[in-house]
PDB file of C-alpha atoms in Angstrom:
ATOM      1  CA  MET A 230      -0.200   0.242  -0.115  1.00  0.00           C
ATOM      2  CA  PRO A 231       1.562   3.697  -0.535  1.00  0.00           C
ATOM      3  CA  SER A 232       2.997   5.816   1.784  1.00  0.00           C
ATOM      4  CA  ALA A 233       0.802   9.050   2.284  1.00  0.00           C
ATOM      5  CA  ASP A 234       4.126  11.179   0.762  1.00  0.00           C
ATOM      6  CA  GLU A 235       3.315   9.341  -2.457  1.00  0.00           C
ATOM      7  CA  ILE A 236      -0.474   9.102  -3.076  1.00  0.00           C
ATOM      8  CA  LEU A 237       0.433  13.417  -2.783  1.00  0.00           C
ATOM      9  CA  GLN A 238       3.551  13.387  -4.823  1.00  0.00           C
ATOM     10  CA  LYS A 239       1.020  11.359  -7.899  1.00  0.00           C
ATOM     11  CA  MET A 240      -1.902  13.673  -6.750  1.00  0.00           C
ATOM     12  CA  ARG A 241       0.541  16.948  -7.857  1.00  0.00           C
ATOM     13  CA  ALA A 242       1.819  15.514 -10.846  1.00  0.00           C
ATOM     14  CA  LEU A 243      -1.462  14.960 -11.643  1.00  0.00           C
ATOM     15  CA  GLN A 244      -2.845  18.333 -11.010  1.00  0.00           C
ATOM     16  CA  GLU A 245       0.482  19.647 -12.702  1.00  0.00           C
ATOM     17  CA  ARG A 246      -0.829  18.604 -15.503  1.00  0.00           C
ATOM     18  CA  ARG A 247      -4.410  19.818 -15.597  1.00  0.00           C
ATOM     19  CA  GLU A 248      -3.287  22.721 -15.618  1.00  0.00           C
ATOM     20  CA  ALA A 249      -0.186  22.944 -17.676  1.00  0.00           C
ATOM     21  CA  ALA A 250      -2.917  20.934 -19.988  1.00  0.00           C
ATOM     22  CA  ALA A 251      -5.203  24.466 -19.069  1.00  0.00           C
ATOM     23  CA  GLY A 252      -3.298  26.902 -19.632  1.00  0.00           C
ATOM     24  CA  PRO A 253      -3.423  27.081 -23.638  1.00  0.00           C
ATOM     25  CA  LEU A 254      -7.187  27.373 -22.959  1.00  0.00           C
ATOM     26  CA  VAL A 255      -6.442  30.398 -20.335  1.00  0.00           C
ATOM     27  CA  GLU A 256      -4.708  32.123 -23.252  1.00  0.00           C
ATOM     28  CA  ILE A 257      -8.105  31.222 -26.037  1.00  0.00           C
ATOM     29  CA  LEU A 258     -10.501  32.375 -23.220  1.00  0.00           C
ATOM     30  CA  ALA A 259      -8.942  35.521 -22.306  1.00  0.00           C
ATOM     31  CA  LYS A 260      -8.525  36.593 -26.245  1.00  0.00           C
ATOM     32  CA  ARG A 261     -11.587  35.391 -27.529  1.00  0.00           C
ATOM     33  CA  SER A 262     -13.624  36.991 -24.297  1.00  0.00           C
ATOM     34  CA  MET A 263     -11.934  40.509 -25.624  1.00  0.00           C
ATOM     35  CA  LEU A 264     -12.853  39.568 -29.464  1.00  0.00           C
ATOM     36  CA  LEU A 265     -16.212  39.466 -28.510  1.00  0.00           C
ATOM     37  CA  GLU A 266     -16.428  42.587 -27.066  1.00  0.00           C
ATOM     38  CA  GLN A 267     -14.533  44.643 -29.397  1.00  0.00           C
ATOM     39  CA  LEU A 268     -17.922  42.803 -31.758  1.00  0.00           C
ATOM     40  CA  ALA A 269     -20.650  43.890 -29.428  1.00  0.00           C
ATOM     41  CA  ALA A 270     -18.738  47.435 -29.820  1.00  0.00           C
ATOM     42  CA  LEU A 271     -19.237  47.020 -33.440  1.00  0.00           C
ATOM     43  CA  ASP A 272     -22.746  45.643 -33.057  1.00  0.00           C
ATOM     44  CA  GLU A 273     -24.723  49.080 -33.655  1.00  0.00           C
ATOM     45  CA  PRO A 274     -21.777  51.301 -35.781  1.00  0.00           C
ATOM     46  CA  TYR A 275     -22.755  48.279 -38.240  1.00  0.00           C
ATOM     47  CA  GLY A 276     -26.612  48.431 -37.988  1.00  0.00           C
ATOM     48  CA  LYS A 277     -26.445  51.640 -38.387  1.00  0.00           C
ATOM     49  CA  ALA A 278     -24.290  51.981 -41.336  1.00  0.00           C
ATOM     50  CA  TYR A 279     -26.868  48.765 -42.870  1.00  0.00           C
ATOM     51  CA  VAL A 280     -30.529  50.790 -42.506  1.00  0.00           C
ATOM     52  CA  ASP A 281     -27.964  54.640 -43.918  1.00  0.00           C
ATOM     53  CA  ALA A 282     -27.672  51.821 -47.321  1.00  0.00           C
ATOM     54  CA  GLU A 283     -30.873  50.265 -47.256  1.00  0.00           C
ATOM     55  CA  ALA A 284     -32.312  53.983 -46.742  1.00  0.00           C
ATOM     56  CA  ALA A 285     -29.954  54.828 -50.368  1.00  0.00           C
ATOM     57  CA  GLY A 286     -31.140  52.374 -52.334  1.00  0.00           C
ATOM     58  CA  TRP A 287     -30.048  49.220 -51.296  1.00  0.00           C
ATOM     59  CA  THR A 288     -31.526  46.143 -50.782  1.00  0.00           C
ATOM     60  CA  ALA A 289     -30.409  43.018 -48.399  1.00  0.00           C
ATOM     61  CA  VAL A 290     -30.552  40.509 -50.684  1.00  0.00           C
ATOM     62  CA  GLU A 291     -27.666  43.558 -52.768  1.00  0.00           C
ATOM     63  CA  LEU A 292     -25.466  43.811 -49.336  1.00  0.00           C
ATOM     64  CA  ALA A 293     -26.141  39.797 -48.661  1.00  0.00           C
ATOM     65  CA  ASP A 294     -24.793  39.232 -52.128  1.00  0.00           C
ATOM     66  CA  LEU A 295     -21.700  41.781 -51.061  1.00  0.00           C
ATOM     67  CA  GLY A 296     -21.259  40.219 -47.667  1.00  0.00           C
ATOM     68  CA  ALA A 297     -23.095  42.479 -45.814  1.00  0.00           C
ATOM     69  CA  ASP A 298     -25.009  40.096 -42.853  1.00  0.00           C
ATOM     70  CA  GLU A 299     -28.654  41.763 -41.962  1.00  0.00           C
ATOM     71  CA  PRO A 300     -27.119  42.547 -38.259  1.00  0.00           C
ATOM     72  CA  VAL A 301     -28.345  41.071 -34.858  1.00  0.00           C
ATOM     73  CA  LYS A 302     -30.023  44.433 -33.510  1.00  0.00           C
ATOM     74  CA  ARG A 303     -31.349  47.233 -35.997  1.00  0.00           C
ATOM     75  CA  PRO A 304     -30.678  50.428 -34.097  1.00  0.00           C
ATOM     76  CA  ARG A 305     -34.379  51.786 -32.192  1.00  0.00           C
ATOM     77  CA  LYS A 306     -36.929  53.843 -34.625  1.00  0.00           C
ATOM     78  CA  ARG A 307     -38.629  56.973 -33.314  1.00  0.00           C
ATOM     79  CA  SER A 308     -42.603  55.574 -33.750  1.00  0.00           C
ATOM     80  CA  ARG A 309     -44.392  59.065 -36.002  1.00  0.00           C
ATOM     81  CA  SER A 310     -47.681  57.883 -34.177  1.00  0.00           C
ATOM     82  CA  ALA A 311     -45.999  58.253 -30.689  1.00  0.00           C
ATOM     83  CA  GLY A 312     -47.620  60.951 -28.030  1.00  0.00           C
ATOM     84  CA  LYS A 313     -45.359  64.136 -27.934  1.00  0.00           C
ATOM     85  CA  ARG A 314     -44.422  64.142 -24.653  1.00  0.00           C
ATOM     86  CA  ILE A 315     -46.005  66.602 -21.659  1.00  0.00           C
ATOM     87  CA  GLY A 316     -44.887  67.018 -18.542  1.00  0.00           C
ATOM     88  CA  GLY A 317     -43.043  63.046 -19.002  1.00  0.00           C
ATOM     89  CA  GLN A 318     -46.321  61.405 -20.172  1.00  0.00           C
ATOM     90  CA  ALA A 319     -47.101  61.232 -23.094  1.00  0.00           C
ATOM     91  CA  SER A 320     -50.007  63.237 -24.142  1.00  0.00           C
ATOM     92  CA  GLU A 321     -53.200  61.308 -24.294  1.00  0.00           C
ATOM     93  CA  ALA A 322     -55.455  64.109 -26.092  1.00  0.00           C
ATOM     94  CA  ALA A 323     -52.941  63.454 -29.498  1.00  0.00           C
ATOM     95  CA  ASP A 324     -54.503  59.268 -29.135  1.00  0.00           C
ATOM     96  CA  ALA A 325     -57.688  60.526 -28.629  1.00  0.00           C
ATOM     97  CA  GLY A 326     -57.957  63.044 -31.786  1.00  0.00           C
ATOM     98  CA  GLY A 327     -56.790  66.141 -30.551  1.00  0.00           C
ATOM     99  CA  SER A 328     -59.466  66.926 -28.401  1.00  0.00           C
ATOM    100  CA  PRO A 329     -57.618  68.156 -24.173  1.00  0.00           C
ATOM    101  CA  ALA A 330     -61.273  66.151 -23.398  1.00  0.00           C
ATOM    102  CA  GLY A 331     -60.860  63.004 -23.951  1.00  0.00           C
ATOM    103  CA  GLY A 332     -63.883  61.708 -24.952  1.00  0.00           C
ATOM    104  CA  ILE A 333     -65.322  65.405 -26.249  1.00  0.00           C
ATOM    105  CA  PRO A 334     -65.375  65.516 -30.201  1.00  0.00           C
ATOM    106  CA  ALA A 335     -63.119  68.202 -31.015  1.00  0.00           C
ATOM    107  CA  GLN A 336     -64.837  71.585 -31.322  1.00  0.00           C
ATOM    108  CA  ASP A 337     -64.395  74.593 -34.377  1.00  0.00           C
ATOM    109  CA  SER A 338     -62.584  77.754 -33.835  1.00  0.00           C
ATOM    110  CA  SER A 339     -65.903  78.474 -33.657  1.00  0.00           C
ATOM    111  CA  SER A 340     -66.970  77.247 -30.466  1.00  0.00           C
ATOM    112  CA  THR A 341     -66.647  79.493 -26.688  1.00  0.00           C
ATOM    113  CA  ALA A 342     -65.654  77.925 -23.836  1.00  0.00           C
ATOM    114  CA  ALA A 343     -68.816  77.438 -22.356  1.00  0.00           C
ATOM    115  CA  ASP A 344     -70.298  75.412 -24.972  1.00  0.00           C
ATOM    116  CA  VAL A 345     -67.509  72.915 -24.437  1.00  0.00           C
ATOM    117  CA  SER A 346     -68.767  72.786 -20.757  1.00  0.00           C
ATOM    118  CA  SER A 347     -72.657  72.308 -21.509  1.00  0.00           C
ATOM    119  CA  ALA A 348     -71.660  69.595 -23.660  1.00  0.00           C
ATOM    120  CA  ALA A 349     -69.845  68.387 -21.037  1.00  0.00           C
ATOM    121  CA  SER A 350     -72.851  68.341 -18.766  1.00  0.00           C
ATOM    122  CA  VAL A 351     -74.987  66.895 -21.078  1.00  0.00           C
TER     123      VAL A 351
END
C-alpha cells in the first residue's frame, strides 16, 4: 500500500499536468473574451451603417451578395405616431383625436368655452 507521501506526490503530478493542459485554454479564453467585447462594440455602428445603406437604395439581397449580413440588432426607430411628451407623460390628447378632454369631440374655432362646458354636462 502506498504511503501518504507517495499519494500526495501522485496527486501533485496529476494536478500539474491538468494545470499545464489548461494554460493554453485560459490564454485563448482571454483573447476570445476581448474579441467578443470588440465585436459587441461594433454591433450598433454596423446596424446603423446597414440601415443607412438600405435607405440609400441597397436591398437586403444586394447587401448579402456583398457579404453584409443583416445586423442582429437594428437601431431603434422612433414611432411617428407616438404622442408628444408633456410633463414626462405621453399626451393622451394626441391618442384621443386631438381633444384635451378625452371623450369630448374636437370643436371648431367658433366654439366657446361655455359651449364645451355645456356639451360636457349633457
